[in-house]
Short mmCIF file of C-alpha atoms in Angstrom, two decimals:
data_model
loop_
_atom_site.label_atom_id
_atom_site.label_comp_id
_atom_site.label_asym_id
_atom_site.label_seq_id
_atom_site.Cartn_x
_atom_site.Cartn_y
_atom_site.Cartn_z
CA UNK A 1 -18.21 -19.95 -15.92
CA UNK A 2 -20.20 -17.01 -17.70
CA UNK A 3 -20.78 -13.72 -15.92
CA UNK A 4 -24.49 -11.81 -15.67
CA UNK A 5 -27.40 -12.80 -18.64
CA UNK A 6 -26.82 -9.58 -20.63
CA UNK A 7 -26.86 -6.97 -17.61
CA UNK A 8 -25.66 -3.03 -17.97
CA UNK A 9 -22.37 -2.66 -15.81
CA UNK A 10 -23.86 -2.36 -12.29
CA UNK A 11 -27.66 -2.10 -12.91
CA UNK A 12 -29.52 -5.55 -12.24
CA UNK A 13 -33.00 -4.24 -14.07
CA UNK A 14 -35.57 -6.64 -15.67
CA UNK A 15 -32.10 -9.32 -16.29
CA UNK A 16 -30.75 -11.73 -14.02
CA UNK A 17 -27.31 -11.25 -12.82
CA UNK A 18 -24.80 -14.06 -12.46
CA UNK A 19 -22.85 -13.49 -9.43
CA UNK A 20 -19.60 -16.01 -9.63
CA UNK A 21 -17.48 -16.33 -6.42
CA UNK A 22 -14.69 -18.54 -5.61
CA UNK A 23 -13.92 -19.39 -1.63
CA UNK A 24 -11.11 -21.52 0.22
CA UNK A 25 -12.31 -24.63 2.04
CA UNK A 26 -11.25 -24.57 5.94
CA UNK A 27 -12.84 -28.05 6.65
CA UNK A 28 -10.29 -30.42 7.05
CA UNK A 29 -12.68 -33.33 6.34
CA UNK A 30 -15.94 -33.47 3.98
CA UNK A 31 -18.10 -33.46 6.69
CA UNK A 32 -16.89 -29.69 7.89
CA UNK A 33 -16.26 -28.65 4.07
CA UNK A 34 -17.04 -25.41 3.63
CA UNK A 35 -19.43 -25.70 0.45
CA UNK A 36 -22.49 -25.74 3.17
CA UNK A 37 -22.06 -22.91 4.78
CA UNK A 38 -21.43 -20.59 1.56
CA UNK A 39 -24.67 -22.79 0.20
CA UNK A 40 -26.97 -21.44 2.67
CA UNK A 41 -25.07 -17.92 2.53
CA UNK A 42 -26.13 -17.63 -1.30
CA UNK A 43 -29.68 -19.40 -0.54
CA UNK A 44 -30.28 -16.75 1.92
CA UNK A 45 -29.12 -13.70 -0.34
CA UNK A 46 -30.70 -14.59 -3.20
CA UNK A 47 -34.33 -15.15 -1.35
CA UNK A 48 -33.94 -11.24 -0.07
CA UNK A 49 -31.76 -10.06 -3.57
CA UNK A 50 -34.61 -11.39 -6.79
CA UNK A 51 -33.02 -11.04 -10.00
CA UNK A 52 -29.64 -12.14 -8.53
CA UNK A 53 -28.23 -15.57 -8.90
CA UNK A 54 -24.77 -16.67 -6.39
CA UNK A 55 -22.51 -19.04 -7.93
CA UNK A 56 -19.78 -20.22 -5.32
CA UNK A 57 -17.08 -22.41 -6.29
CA UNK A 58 -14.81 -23.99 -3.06
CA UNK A 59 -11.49 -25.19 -3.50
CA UNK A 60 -9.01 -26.35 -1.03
CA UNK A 61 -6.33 -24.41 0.06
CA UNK A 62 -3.74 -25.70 -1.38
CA UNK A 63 -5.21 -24.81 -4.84
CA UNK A 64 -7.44 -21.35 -4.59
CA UNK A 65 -5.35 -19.07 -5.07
CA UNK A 66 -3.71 -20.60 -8.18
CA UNK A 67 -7.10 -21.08 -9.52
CA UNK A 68 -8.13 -17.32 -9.11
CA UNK A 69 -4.49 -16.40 -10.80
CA UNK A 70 -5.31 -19.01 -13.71
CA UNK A 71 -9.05 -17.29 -13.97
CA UNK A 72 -7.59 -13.87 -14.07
CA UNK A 73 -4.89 -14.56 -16.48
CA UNK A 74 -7.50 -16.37 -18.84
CA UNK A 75 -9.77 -13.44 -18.60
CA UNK A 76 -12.33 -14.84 -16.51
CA UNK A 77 -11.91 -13.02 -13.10
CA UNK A 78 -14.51 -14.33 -10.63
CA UNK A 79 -16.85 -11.80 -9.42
CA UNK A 80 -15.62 -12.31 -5.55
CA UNK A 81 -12.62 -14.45 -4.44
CA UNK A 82 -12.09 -15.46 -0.99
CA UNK A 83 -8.61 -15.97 -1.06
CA UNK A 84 -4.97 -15.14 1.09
CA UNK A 85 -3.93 -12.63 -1.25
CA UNK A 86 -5.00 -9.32 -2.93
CA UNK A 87 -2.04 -7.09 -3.53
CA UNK A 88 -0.93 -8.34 -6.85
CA UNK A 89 -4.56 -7.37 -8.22
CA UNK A 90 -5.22 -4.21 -6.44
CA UNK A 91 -1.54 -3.16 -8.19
CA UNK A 92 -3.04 -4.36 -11.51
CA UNK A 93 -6.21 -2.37 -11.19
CA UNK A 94 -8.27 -5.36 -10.97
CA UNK A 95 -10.04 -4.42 -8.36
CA UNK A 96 -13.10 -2.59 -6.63
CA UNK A 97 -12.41 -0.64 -3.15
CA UNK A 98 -14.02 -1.12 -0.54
CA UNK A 99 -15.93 2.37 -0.36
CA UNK A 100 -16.91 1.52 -4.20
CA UNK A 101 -18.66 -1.45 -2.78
CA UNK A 102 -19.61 -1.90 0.88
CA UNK A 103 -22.32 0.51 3.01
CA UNK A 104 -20.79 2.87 5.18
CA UNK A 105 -22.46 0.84 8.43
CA UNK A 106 -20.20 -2.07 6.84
CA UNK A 107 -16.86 -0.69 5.95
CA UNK A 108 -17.06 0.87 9.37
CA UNK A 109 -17.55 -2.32 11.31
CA UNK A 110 -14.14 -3.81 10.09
CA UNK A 111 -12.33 -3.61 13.34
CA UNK A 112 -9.20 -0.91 12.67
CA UNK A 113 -5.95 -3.37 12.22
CA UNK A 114 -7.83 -5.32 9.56
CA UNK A 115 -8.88 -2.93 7.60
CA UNK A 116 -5.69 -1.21 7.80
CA UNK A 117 -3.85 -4.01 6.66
CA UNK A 118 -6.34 -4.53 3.48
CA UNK A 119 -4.85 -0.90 2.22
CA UNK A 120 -2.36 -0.45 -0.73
CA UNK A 121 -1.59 3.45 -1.05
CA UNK A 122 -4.02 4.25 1.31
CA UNK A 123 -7.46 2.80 -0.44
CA UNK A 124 -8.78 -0.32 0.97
CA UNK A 125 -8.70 -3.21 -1.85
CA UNK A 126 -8.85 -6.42 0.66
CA UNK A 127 -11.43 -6.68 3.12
CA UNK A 128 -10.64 -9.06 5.68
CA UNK A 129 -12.91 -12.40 6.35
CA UNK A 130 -11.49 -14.41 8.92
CA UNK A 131 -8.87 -13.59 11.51
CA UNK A 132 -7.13 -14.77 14.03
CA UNK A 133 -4.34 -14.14 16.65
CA UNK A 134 -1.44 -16.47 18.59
CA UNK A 135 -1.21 -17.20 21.67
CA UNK A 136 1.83 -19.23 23.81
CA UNK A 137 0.07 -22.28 24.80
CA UNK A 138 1.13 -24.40 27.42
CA UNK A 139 0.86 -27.92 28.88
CA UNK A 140 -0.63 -27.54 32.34
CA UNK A 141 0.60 -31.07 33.74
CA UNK A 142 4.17 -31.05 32.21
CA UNK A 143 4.92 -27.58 34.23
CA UNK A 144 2.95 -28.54 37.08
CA UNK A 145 5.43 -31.86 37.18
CA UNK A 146 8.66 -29.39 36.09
CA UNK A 147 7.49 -27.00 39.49
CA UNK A 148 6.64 -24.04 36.63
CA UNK A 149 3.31 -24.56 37.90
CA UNK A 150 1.97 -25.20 41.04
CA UNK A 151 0.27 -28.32 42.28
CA UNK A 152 -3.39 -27.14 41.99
CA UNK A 153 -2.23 -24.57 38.95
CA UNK A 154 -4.89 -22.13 40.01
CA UNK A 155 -4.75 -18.88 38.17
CA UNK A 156 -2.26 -20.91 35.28
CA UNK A 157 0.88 -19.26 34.57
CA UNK A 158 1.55 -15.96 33.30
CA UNK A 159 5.16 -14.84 32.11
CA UNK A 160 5.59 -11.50 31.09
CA UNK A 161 9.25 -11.90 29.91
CA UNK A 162 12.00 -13.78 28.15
CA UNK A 163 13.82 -14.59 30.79
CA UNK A 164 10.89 -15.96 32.86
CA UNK A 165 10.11 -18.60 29.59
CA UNK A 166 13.47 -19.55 29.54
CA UNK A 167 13.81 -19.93 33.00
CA UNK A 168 10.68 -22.26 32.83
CA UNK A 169 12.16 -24.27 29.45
CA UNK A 170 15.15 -24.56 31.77
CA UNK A 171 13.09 -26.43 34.22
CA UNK A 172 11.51 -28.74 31.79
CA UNK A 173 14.51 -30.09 30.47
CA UNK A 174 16.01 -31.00 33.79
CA UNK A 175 12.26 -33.05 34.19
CA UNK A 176 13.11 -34.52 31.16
CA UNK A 177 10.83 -33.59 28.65
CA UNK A 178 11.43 -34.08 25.47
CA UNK A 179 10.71 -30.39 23.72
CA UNK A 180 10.61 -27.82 26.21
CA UNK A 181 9.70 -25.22 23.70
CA UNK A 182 8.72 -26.12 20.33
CA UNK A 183 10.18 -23.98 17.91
CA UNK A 184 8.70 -24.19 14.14
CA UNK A 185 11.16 -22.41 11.88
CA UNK A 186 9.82 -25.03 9.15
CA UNK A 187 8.70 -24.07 5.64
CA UNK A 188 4.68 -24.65 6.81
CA UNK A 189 4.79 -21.18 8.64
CA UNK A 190 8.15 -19.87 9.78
CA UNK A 191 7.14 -16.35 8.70
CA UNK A 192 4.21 -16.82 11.30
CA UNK A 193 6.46 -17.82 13.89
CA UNK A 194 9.38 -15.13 13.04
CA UNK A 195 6.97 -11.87 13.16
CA UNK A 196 5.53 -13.15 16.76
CA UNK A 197 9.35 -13.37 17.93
CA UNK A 198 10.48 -10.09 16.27
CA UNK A 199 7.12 -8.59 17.25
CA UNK A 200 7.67 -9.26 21.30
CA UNK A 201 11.12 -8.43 20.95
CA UNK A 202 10.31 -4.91 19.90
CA UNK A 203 10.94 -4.94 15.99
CA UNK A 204 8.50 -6.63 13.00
CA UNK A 205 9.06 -7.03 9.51
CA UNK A 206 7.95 -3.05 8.82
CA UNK A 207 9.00 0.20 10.58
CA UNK A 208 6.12 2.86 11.56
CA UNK A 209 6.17 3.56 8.04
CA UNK A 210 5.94 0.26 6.85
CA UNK A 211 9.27 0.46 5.14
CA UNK A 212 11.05 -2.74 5.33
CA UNK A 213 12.84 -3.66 8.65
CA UNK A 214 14.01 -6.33 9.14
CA UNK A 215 17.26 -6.74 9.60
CA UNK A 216 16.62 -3.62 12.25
CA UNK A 217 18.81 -4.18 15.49
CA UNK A 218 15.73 -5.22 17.63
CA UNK A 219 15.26 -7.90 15.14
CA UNK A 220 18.99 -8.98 15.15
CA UNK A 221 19.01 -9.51 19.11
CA UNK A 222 15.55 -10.88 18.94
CA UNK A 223 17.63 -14.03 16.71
CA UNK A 224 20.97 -13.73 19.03
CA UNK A 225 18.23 -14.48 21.79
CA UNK A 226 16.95 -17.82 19.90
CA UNK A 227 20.37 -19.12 18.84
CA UNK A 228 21.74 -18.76 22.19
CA UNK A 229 19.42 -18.81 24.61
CA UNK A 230 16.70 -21.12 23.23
CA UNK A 231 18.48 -23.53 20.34
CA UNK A 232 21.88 -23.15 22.07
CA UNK A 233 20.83 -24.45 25.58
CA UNK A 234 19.23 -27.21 23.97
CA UNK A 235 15.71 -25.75 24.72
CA UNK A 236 14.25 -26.76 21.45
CA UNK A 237 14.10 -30.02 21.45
CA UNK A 238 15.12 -33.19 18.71
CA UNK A 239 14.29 -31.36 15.41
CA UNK A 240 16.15 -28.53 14.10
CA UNK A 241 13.71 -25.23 14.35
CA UNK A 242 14.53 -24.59 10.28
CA UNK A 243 12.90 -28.23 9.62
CA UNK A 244 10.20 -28.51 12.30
CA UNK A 245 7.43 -27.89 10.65
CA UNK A 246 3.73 -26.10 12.74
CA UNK A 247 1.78 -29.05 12.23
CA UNK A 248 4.36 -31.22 12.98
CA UNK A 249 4.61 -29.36 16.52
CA UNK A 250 0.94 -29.06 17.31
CA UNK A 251 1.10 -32.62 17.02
CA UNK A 252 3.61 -33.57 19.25
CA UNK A 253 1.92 -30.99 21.71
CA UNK A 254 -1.30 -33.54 21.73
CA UNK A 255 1.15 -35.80 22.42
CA UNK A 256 2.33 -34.64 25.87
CA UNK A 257 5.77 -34.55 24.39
CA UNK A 258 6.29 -30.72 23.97
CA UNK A 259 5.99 -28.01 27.28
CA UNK A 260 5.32 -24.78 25.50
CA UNK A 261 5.02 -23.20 21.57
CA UNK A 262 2.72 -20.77 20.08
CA UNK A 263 -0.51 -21.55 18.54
CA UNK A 264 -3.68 -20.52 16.85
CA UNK A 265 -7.31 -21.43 17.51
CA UNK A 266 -7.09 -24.53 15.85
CA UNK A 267 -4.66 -26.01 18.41
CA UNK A 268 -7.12 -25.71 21.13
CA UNK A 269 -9.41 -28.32 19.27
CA UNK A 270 -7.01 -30.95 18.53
CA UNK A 271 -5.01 -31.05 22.29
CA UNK A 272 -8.46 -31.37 23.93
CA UNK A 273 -9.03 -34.03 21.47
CA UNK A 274 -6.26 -35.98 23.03
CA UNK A 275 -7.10 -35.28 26.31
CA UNK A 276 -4.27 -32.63 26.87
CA UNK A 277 -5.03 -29.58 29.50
CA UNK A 278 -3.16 -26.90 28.64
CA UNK A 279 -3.23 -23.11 29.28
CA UNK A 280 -2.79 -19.63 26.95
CA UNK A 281 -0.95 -16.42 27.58
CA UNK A 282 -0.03 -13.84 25.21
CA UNK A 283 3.26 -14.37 24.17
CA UNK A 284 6.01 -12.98 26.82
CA UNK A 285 8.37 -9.92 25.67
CA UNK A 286 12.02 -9.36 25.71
CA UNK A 287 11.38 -6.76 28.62
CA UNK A 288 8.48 -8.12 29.98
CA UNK A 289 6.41 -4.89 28.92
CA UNK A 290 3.67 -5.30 26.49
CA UNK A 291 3.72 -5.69 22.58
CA UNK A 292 1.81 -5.81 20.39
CA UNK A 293 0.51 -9.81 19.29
CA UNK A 294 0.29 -11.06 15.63
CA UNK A 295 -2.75 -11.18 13.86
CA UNK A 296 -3.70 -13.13 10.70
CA UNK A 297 -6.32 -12.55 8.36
CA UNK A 298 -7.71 -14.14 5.03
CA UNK A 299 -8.95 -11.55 2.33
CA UNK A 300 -12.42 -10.96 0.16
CA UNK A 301 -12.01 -8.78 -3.48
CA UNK A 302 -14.46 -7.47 -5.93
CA UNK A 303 -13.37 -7.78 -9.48
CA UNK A 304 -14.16 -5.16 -11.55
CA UNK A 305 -16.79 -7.51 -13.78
CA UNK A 306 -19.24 -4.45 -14.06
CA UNK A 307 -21.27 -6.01 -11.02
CA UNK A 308 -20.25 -3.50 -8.51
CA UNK A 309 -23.89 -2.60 -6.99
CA UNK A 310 -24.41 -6.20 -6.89
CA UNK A 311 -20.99 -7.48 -5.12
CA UNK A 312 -21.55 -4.81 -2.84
CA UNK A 313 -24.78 -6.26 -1.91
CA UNK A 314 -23.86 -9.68 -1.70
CA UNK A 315 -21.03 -8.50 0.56
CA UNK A 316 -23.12 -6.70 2.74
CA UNK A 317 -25.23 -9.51 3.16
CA UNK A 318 -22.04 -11.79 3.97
CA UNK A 319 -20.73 -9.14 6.33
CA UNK A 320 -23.45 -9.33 8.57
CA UNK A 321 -23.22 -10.41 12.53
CA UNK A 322 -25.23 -13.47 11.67
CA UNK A 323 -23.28 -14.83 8.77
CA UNK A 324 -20.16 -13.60 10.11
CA UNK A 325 -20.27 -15.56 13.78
CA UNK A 326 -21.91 -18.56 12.07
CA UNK A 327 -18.67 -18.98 10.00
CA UNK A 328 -16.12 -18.41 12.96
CA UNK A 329 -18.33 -20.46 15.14
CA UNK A 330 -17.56 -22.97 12.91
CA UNK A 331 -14.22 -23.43 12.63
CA UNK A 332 -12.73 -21.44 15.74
CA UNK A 333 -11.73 -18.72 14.23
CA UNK A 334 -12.05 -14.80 15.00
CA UNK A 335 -14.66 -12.12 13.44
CA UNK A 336 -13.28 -9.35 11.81
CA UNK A 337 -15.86 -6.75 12.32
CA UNK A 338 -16.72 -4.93 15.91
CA UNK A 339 -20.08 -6.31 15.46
CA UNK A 340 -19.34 -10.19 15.37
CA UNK A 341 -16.40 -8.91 17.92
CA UNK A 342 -19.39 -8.17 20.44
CA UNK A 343 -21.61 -11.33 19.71
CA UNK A 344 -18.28 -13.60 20.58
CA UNK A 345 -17.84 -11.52 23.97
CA UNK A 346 -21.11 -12.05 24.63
CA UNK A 347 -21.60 -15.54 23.94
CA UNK A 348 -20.99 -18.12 27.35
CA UNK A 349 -19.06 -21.74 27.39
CA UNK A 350 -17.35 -23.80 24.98
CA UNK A 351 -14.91 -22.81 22.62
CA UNK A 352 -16.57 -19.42 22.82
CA UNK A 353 -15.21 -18.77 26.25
CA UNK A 354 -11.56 -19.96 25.35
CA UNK A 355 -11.51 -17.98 21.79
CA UNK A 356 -12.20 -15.00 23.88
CA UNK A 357 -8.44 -14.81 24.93
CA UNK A 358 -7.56 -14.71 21.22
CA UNK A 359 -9.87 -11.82 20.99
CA UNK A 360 -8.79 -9.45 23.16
CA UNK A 361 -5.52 -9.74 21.46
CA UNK A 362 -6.90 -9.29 18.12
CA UNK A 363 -7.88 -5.07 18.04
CA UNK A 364 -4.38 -4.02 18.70
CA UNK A 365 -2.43 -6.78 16.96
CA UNK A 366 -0.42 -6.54 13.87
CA UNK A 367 -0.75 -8.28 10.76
CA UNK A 368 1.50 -9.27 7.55
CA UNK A 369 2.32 -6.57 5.18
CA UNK A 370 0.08 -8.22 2.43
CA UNK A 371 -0.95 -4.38 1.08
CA UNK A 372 3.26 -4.98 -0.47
CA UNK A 373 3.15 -6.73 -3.66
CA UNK A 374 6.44 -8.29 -2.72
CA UNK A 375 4.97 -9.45 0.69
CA UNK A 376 4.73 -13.03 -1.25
CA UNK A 377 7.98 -13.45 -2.11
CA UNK A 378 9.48 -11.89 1.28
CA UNK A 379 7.61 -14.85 2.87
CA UNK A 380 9.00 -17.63 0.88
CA UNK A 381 12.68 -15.67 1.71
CA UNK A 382 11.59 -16.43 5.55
CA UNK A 383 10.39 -19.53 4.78
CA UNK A 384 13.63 -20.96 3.25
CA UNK A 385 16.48 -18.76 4.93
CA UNK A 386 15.06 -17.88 8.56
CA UNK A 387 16.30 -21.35 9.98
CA UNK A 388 19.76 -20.90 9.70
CA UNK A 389 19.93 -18.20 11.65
CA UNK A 390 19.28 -20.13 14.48
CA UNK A 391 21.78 -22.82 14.00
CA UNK A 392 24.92 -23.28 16.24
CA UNK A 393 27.30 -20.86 14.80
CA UNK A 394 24.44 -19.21 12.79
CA UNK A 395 24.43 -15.58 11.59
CA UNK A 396 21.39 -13.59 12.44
CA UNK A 397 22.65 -10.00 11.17
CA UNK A 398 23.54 -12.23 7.74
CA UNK A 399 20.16 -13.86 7.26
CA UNK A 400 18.02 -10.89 7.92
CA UNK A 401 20.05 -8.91 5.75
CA UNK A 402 20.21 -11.14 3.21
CA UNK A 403 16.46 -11.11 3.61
CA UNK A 404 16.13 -7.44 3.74
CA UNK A 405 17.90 -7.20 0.95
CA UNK A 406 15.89 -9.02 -0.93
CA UNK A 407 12.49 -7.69 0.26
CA UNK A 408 13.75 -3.33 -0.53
CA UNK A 409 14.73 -4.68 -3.82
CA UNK A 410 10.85 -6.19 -4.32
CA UNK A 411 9.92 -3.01 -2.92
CA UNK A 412 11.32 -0.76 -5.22
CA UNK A 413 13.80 0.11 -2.73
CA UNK A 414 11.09 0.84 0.33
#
């Protein structure tokens, strides 16, 4: 785990420079790992880059980030981590910007929400790798049987409000299905399913000046709505939303057993899997006029190592339409720069045709605040609390002021 053979800060010159970068695995199995695709990304860089070597470490999710931290900590920053967070290290001064390391042709390709949300104080620290967006997904034959949908379901379904989703839960339950709208208010990703809600119900977890709000009144109603309309009404299904976990509701969507939830990419794989037809719409509003979607992205850094003209390179390289669409390609996800935006429009059949949907969400969707330091443990508040607001005889106003609380007093009072 040593850095560059002897190399002046930023100058590669007659020695070799060690490039050292650590990436999370999205495979779910080792046949889809990861390690090949960032094993052909270094072959390729280091064939058109002589005199610099690419080390790439991949570790699961569920231990990256930790290992970056422990690296850091230790002394030993990787070079480039492809990781989920990069506030704590842009705060600590740990890290390159963006203009100190990309070509202007690349820092302008990052489409605008992406690289908006990789800013703390205004310079851009995290440049965005992956993205993607949510969607409401449906199950075509479970509305077709409820009359949602018609008999030959031509043109799908299309709500634009709150009232028309209820109105079509409503209809499911009376056809007996088991979870007419899944509602995941579990530890996996409750903060991902709490910003689409406060998002389509006018609010979010920042104002315009992304100070804290969210125990705003939009937000408030947008919980009132849940509790009473969705959970109250017994719209939701067996589990309680604060334990129903995502996974846990993607799967009993390949199961036939739930009409409607919100989903990512990755859903689209495993209900065709199982046979399961189903349809996307962008999530309905409280009003029924249009909102913006949310949008998630994972996040590339430069430490400062004193390989800055080198990191830059290697991140142009990775950066490119080629590498870019061969990695979203892979694993259904969405490019984050207007260039692979344009290859995945123009691409025909497959998953290509449905991920298009999620991309026309993605330019004008909004993201986490991950430029907040505190955004990390204003999560884990959602992830614990956000449940009980929901509950029979539940509190909204409480919980996202207890929440809100919390997160202005991360936020040095912002």
């Amino acid at each position: 785990m040593l850095t560059g053979c002897g190399s002046l800060p930023g100058l590669s010159g007659d020695n070799e420079v060690t490039l050292r970068v650590v990436a999370a695995d999205y495979g779910d199995n080792p046949q889809n790992t990861s390690k090949g695709y960032w094993k052909d990304l270094a072959a390729g860089f280091e064939e058109e880059h002589p005199g610099v070597k690419v080390e790439v470490s991949v570790y699961s999710w569920s231990e990256v980030d930790a290992k970056v931290a422990a690296m850091v900590k230790a002394g030993k920053a990787p070079d480039i981590a492809q990781i989920g967070a990069y506030a704590d290290y842009a705060e600590a001064d740990k890290l390159y910007t963006a203009e100190e390391l990309l070509s202007v042709q690349t820092e302008a390709d990052f489409l605008a929400p992406l690289a908006d949300a990789g800013k703390v104080k205004g310079d851009q620290y995290g440049m965005p790798f992956v993205a993607s967006t949510r969607l409401l997904f449906y199950n075509e034959k479970l509305l077709t049987d409820a009359g949602v949908l018609g008999k030959d379901a031509k043109g799908g379904w299309q709500p634009k409000s709150w009232a028309e989703l209820e109105a079509a839960a409503k209809k499911l339950k009376a056809a007996n299905v088991q979870t007419p709208f899944a509602l995941p208010l579990g530890r996996e990703e409750a903060q991902a399913e709490t910003m689409m809600w406060l998002l389509s119900g006018g609010g979010g977890y920042t104002d315009n000046e992304e100070s804290y709000a969210i125990d705003s009144a939009e937000n408030v109603k947008t919980f009132e709505y849940l509790r009473d309309k969705l959970v109250g009404q017994g719209l939701t299904g067996p589990t309680e939303p604060g334990k129903l976990n995502r996974q846990d509701a993607f799967d009993a969507f390949t199961r036939g057993e739930v009409g409607m939830l919100n989903g990512h990419p990755t859903l689209m794989k495993q209900a065709a899997a199982k046979g399961v037809k189903f349809g996307m719409v962008a999530m309905p509003t409280a009003d029924g006029t249009e909102h913006p979607t949310m949008g998630v992205a994972d996040w590339v850094m430069a430490f400062k190592n004193g390989h800055r003209k080198e990191s830059g390179k290697f991140l142009d390289y990775l950066y490119e339409s080629k590498n870019v669409t061969a990695f979203t390609n892979k694993y259904d996800l969405l490019p984050v720069t207007t260039s692979g935006f344009r290859a995945v429009e123009g691409s025909a059949g497959g998953s290509s045709a449905q991920l298009r949907t999620f991309l026309t969400a993605l330019p004008n969707s909004r993201l986490y605040p991950a430029g907040k330091k505190s955004w990390a443990g204003v999560s884990e508040d959602v992830k614990t609390k956000i449940g009980k607001a929901v509950q029979p005889g539940g509190q909204p106003e409480k919980v996202l002021e207890d929440i809100a609380a919390s997160a202005r007093a991360q936020d040095g009072g912002r």
